[in-house]
Short mmCIF file of C-alpha atoms and ligand atoms in Angstrom, two decimals:
data_model
loop_
_atom_site.label_atom_id
_atom_site.label_comp_id
_atom_site.label_asym_id
_atom_site.label_seq_id
_atom_site.Cartn_x
_atom_site.Cartn_y
_atom_site.Cartn_z
CA UNK A 1 86.76 111.63 100.98
CA UNK A 2 90.01 113.20 99.86
CA UNK A 3 93.10 111.12 99.49
CA UNK A 4 96.48 111.48 97.89
CA UNK A 5 96.53 110.65 94.22
CA UNK A 6 98.92 107.69 93.81
CA UNK A 7 101.25 109.71 91.54
CA UNK A 8 101.70 112.38 94.23
CA UNK A 9 102.59 109.98 97.04
CA UNK A 10 105.92 110.83 98.70
CA UNK A 11 108.77 108.48 97.84
CA UNK A 12 111.49 107.11 100.13
CA UNK A 13 110.24 108.97 103.17
CA UNK A 14 107.60 108.23 105.77
CA UNK A 15 104.63 110.35 106.68
CA UNK A 16 101.53 110.54 108.88
CA UNK A 17 97.92 110.56 107.68
CA UNK A 18 95.14 111.24 110.19
CA UNK A 19 91.49 110.36 109.61
CA UNK A 20 89.52 112.28 112.25
CA UNK A 21 85.82 112.46 112.90
CA UNK A 22 82.85 111.57 115.09
CA UNK A 23 81.29 108.14 115.44
CA UNK A 24 79.49 106.80 112.36
CA UNK A 25 81.54 109.03 110.05
CA UNK A 26 83.23 106.09 108.32
CA UNK A 27 86.71 106.59 109.84
CA UNK A 28 87.49 102.89 110.24
CA UNK A 29 86.01 102.13 106.83
CA UNK A 30 88.34 104.71 105.28
CA UNK A 31 91.31 103.33 107.24
CA UNK A 32 90.52 99.82 106.01
CA UNK A 33 90.14 101.07 102.44
CA UNK A 34 93.59 102.69 102.46
CA UNK A 35 95.21 99.66 104.07
CA UNK A 36 93.58 97.28 101.57
CA UNK A 37 94.90 99.35 98.68
CA UNK A 38 98.40 99.18 100.15
CA UNK A 39 97.99 95.41 100.50
CA UNK A 40 96.95 95.12 96.87
CA UNK A 41 100.17 96.95 95.99
CA UNK A 42 102.00 94.20 97.94
CA UNK A 43 103.11 96.55 100.70
CA UNK A 44 103.54 95.00 104.10
CA UNK A 45 100.92 96.33 106.50
CA UNK A 46 100.44 96.02 110.25
CA UNK A 47 97.30 97.17 112.06
CA UNK A 48 96.93 98.07 115.73
CA UNK A 49 94.19 99.03 118.11
CA UNK A 50 94.14 99.82 121.83
CA UNK A 51 93.10 97.24 124.38
CA UNK A 52 90.04 99.15 125.50
CA UNK A 53 88.14 98.64 122.29
CA UNK A 54 87.01 95.02 122.15
CA UNK A 55 83.67 95.53 120.44
CA UNK A 56 82.78 93.27 117.50
CA UNK A 57 86.05 91.42 117.28
CA UNK A 58 89.07 90.72 119.44
CA UNK A 59 91.77 90.60 116.80
CA UNK A 60 90.44 92.80 114.00
CA UNK A 61 89.52 96.37 113.27
CA UNK A 62 85.90 96.36 112.14
CA UNK A 63 83.91 99.20 110.64
CA UNK A 64 80.23 99.75 111.35
CA UNK A 65 79.59 98.42 107.84
CA UNK A 66 81.33 95.21 108.91
CA UNK A 67 84.46 95.41 106.85
CA UNK A 68 87.41 94.10 108.79
CA UNK A 69 91.18 93.62 108.80
CA UNK A 70 93.25 91.53 111.23
CA UNK A 71 94.84 93.71 113.90
CA UNK A 72 97.01 93.43 116.97
CA UNK A 73 95.71 94.70 120.29
CA UNK A 74 98.27 96.69 122.28
CA UNK A 75 98.06 98.11 125.77
CA UNK A 76 100.88 100.61 125.45
CA UNK A 77 101.41 102.65 122.27
CA UNK A 78 105.18 102.20 122.62
CA UNK A 79 104.80 98.47 121.82
CA UNK A 80 103.87 99.46 118.26
CA UNK A 81 107.41 100.59 117.37
CA UNK A 82 108.81 97.09 117.88
CA UNK A 83 105.77 95.21 116.54
CA UNK A 84 105.68 97.28 113.33
CA UNK A 85 109.38 97.08 112.55
CA UNK A 86 108.89 95.07 109.33
CA UNK A 87 105.83 96.99 108.11
CA UNK A 88 105.87 99.59 105.34
CA UNK A 89 102.40 100.81 106.22
CA UNK A 90 101.13 101.05 109.81
CA UNK A 91 97.41 101.42 110.56
CA UNK A 92 96.21 102.55 113.99
CA UNK A 93 92.50 102.65 114.87
CA UNK A 94 90.71 104.26 117.83
CA UNK A 95 93.72 106.51 118.46
CA UNK A 96 91.82 108.51 121.11
CA UNK A 97 92.08 105.54 123.48
CA UNK A 98 95.90 105.59 123.44
CA UNK A 99 97.98 107.77 125.74
CA UNK A 100 99.91 110.79 124.47
CA UNK A 101 102.83 108.40 123.91
CA UNK A 102 101.19 107.73 120.56
CA UNK A 103 102.37 111.14 119.30
CA UNK A 104 106.04 110.22 119.64
CA UNK A 105 105.37 106.69 118.38
CA UNK A 106 103.83 108.02 115.15
CA UNK A 107 106.73 110.46 114.66
CA UNK A 108 109.24 107.66 115.22
CA UNK A 109 107.52 105.33 112.75
CA UNK A 110 107.28 108.05 110.09
CA UNK A 111 110.93 108.97 110.66
CA UNK A 112 111.83 105.35 110.00
CA UNK A 113 110.26 105.74 106.53
CA UNK A 114 106.85 104.21 107.23
CA UNK A 115 103.46 105.43 106.06
CA UNK A 116 101.43 105.82 109.25
CA UNK A 117 97.64 106.01 108.95
CA UNK A 118 95.82 106.90 112.17
CA UNK A 119 92.04 107.00 112.67
CA UNK A 120 90.26 108.30 115.75
CA UNK A 121 87.55 110.36 117.39
CA UNK A 122 88.64 113.98 117.38
CA UNK A 123 86.13 115.06 120.07
CA UNK A 124 84.62 113.37 123.11
CA UNK A 125 80.86 113.22 123.80
CA UNK A 126 80.98 116.82 125.06
CA UNK A 127 82.65 118.10 121.90
CA UNK A 128 86.00 118.58 123.66
CA UNK A 129 89.15 117.66 121.67
CA UNK A 130 90.13 114.11 122.53
CA UNK A 131 93.86 113.64 123.15
CA UNK A 132 96.05 112.58 121.50
CA UNK A 133 94.07 113.43 118.35
CA UNK A 134 94.68 117.23 118.40
CA UNK A 135 98.44 116.65 118.63
CA UNK A 136 98.33 113.97 115.91
CA UNK A 137 96.42 116.36 113.64
CA UNK A 138 99.15 118.93 114.23
CA UNK A 139 102.05 116.65 113.29
CA UNK A 140 100.35 114.88 110.34
CA UNK A 141 101.24 115.67 106.74
CA UNK A 142 97.74 114.69 105.55
CA UNK A 143 94.43 115.14 107.32
CA UNK A 144 90.97 113.87 106.48
CA UNK A 145 87.99 115.09 108.49
CA UNK A 146 85.23 112.52 108.09
CA UNK A 147 81.70 113.79 108.61
CA UNK A 148 78.61 111.77 109.47
CA UNK A 149 74.98 112.78 108.92
CA UNK A 150 73.01 114.26 111.80
CA UNK A 151 70.29 111.77 112.74
CA UNK A 152 68.13 114.66 113.90
CA UNK A 153 68.21 117.09 110.96
CA UNK A 154 70.27 115.57 108.17
CA UNK A 155 73.03 118.20 108.20
CA UNK A 156 76.71 117.23 108.10
CA UNK A 157 77.59 116.00 111.60
CA UNK A 158 80.92 116.07 113.44
CA UNK A 159 79.74 115.52 117.02
CA UNK A 160 79.12 112.27 118.86
CA UNK A 161 75.88 112.45 120.82
CA UNK A 162 75.77 110.24 123.91
CA UNK A 163 72.26 108.99 124.59
CA UNK A 164 72.87 107.96 128.19
CA UNK A 165 73.96 110.01 131.21
CA UNK A 166 77.49 109.25 132.41
CA UNK A 167 80.36 111.43 133.51
CA UNK A 168 82.93 108.89 132.28
CA UNK A 169 84.83 110.16 129.29
CA UNK A 170 85.01 106.67 127.82
CA UNK A 171 81.88 104.53 127.65
CA UNK A 172 82.37 101.86 125.02
CA UNK A 173 79.33 101.34 122.84
CA UNK A 174 77.89 101.76 119.37
CA UNK A 175 74.47 102.72 118.02
CA UNK A 176 72.90 101.61 121.31
CA UNK A 177 74.28 104.64 123.15
CA UNK A 178 75.71 106.99 120.52
CA UNK A 179 74.53 108.81 117.42
CA UNK A 180 75.97 111.44 115.10
CA UNK A 181 74.73 115.02 115.51
CA UNK A 182 75.49 118.39 113.96
CA UNK A 183 76.64 121.36 116.03
CA UNK A 184 73.07 122.63 116.39
CA UNK A 185 71.49 119.35 117.50
CA UNK A 186 74.29 118.14 119.78
CA UNK A 187 73.92 118.56 123.54
CA UNK A 188 75.66 117.30 126.68
CA UNK A 189 73.27 114.87 128.44
CA UNK A 190 74.06 116.02 132.02
CA UNK A 191 73.11 119.58 131.25
CA UNK A 192 69.86 118.95 129.44
ZN1 ZN B 201 71.35 118.42 113.32
#
């Protein structure tokens, strides 16, 4: 996965990094890796996730490979501006579950000189761009598209296949109801 070389990191200004991808692409793992490296450099980090995502752990962000970092659950993205005021590096996971207020929040944090690292699903189970990720990708200085491996054919996968039928855009679950699929193998359950 591409990342800034430490010697080319911007100095004295903030910026936005977005890690986008489907489920099981290692987005949270990559977010945790970047935040850990900042911690090792003695930078003050704060990590946030939306209230909707309570799987695995209440107060932590947790990757599918069970790495974790303590995080604060917020209901409204605007709370992050106040809560992160002492942080140099701000991590935000599951960005697709925040409202579009997150766009302005990320801009505000970066304008205050903070490094903002946002991870989220870039498409819903139908393959439709999942707000506010498209807008965050547009305003970010650095973008990483994380790919998974299609469970059906082994090709690079960027779609989240839902294995149950539901018209709800958000159905919280993990490997029990989702898997990674490539463009060719992905389908929308209602239409099949
Ligand atoms: Zn496939």
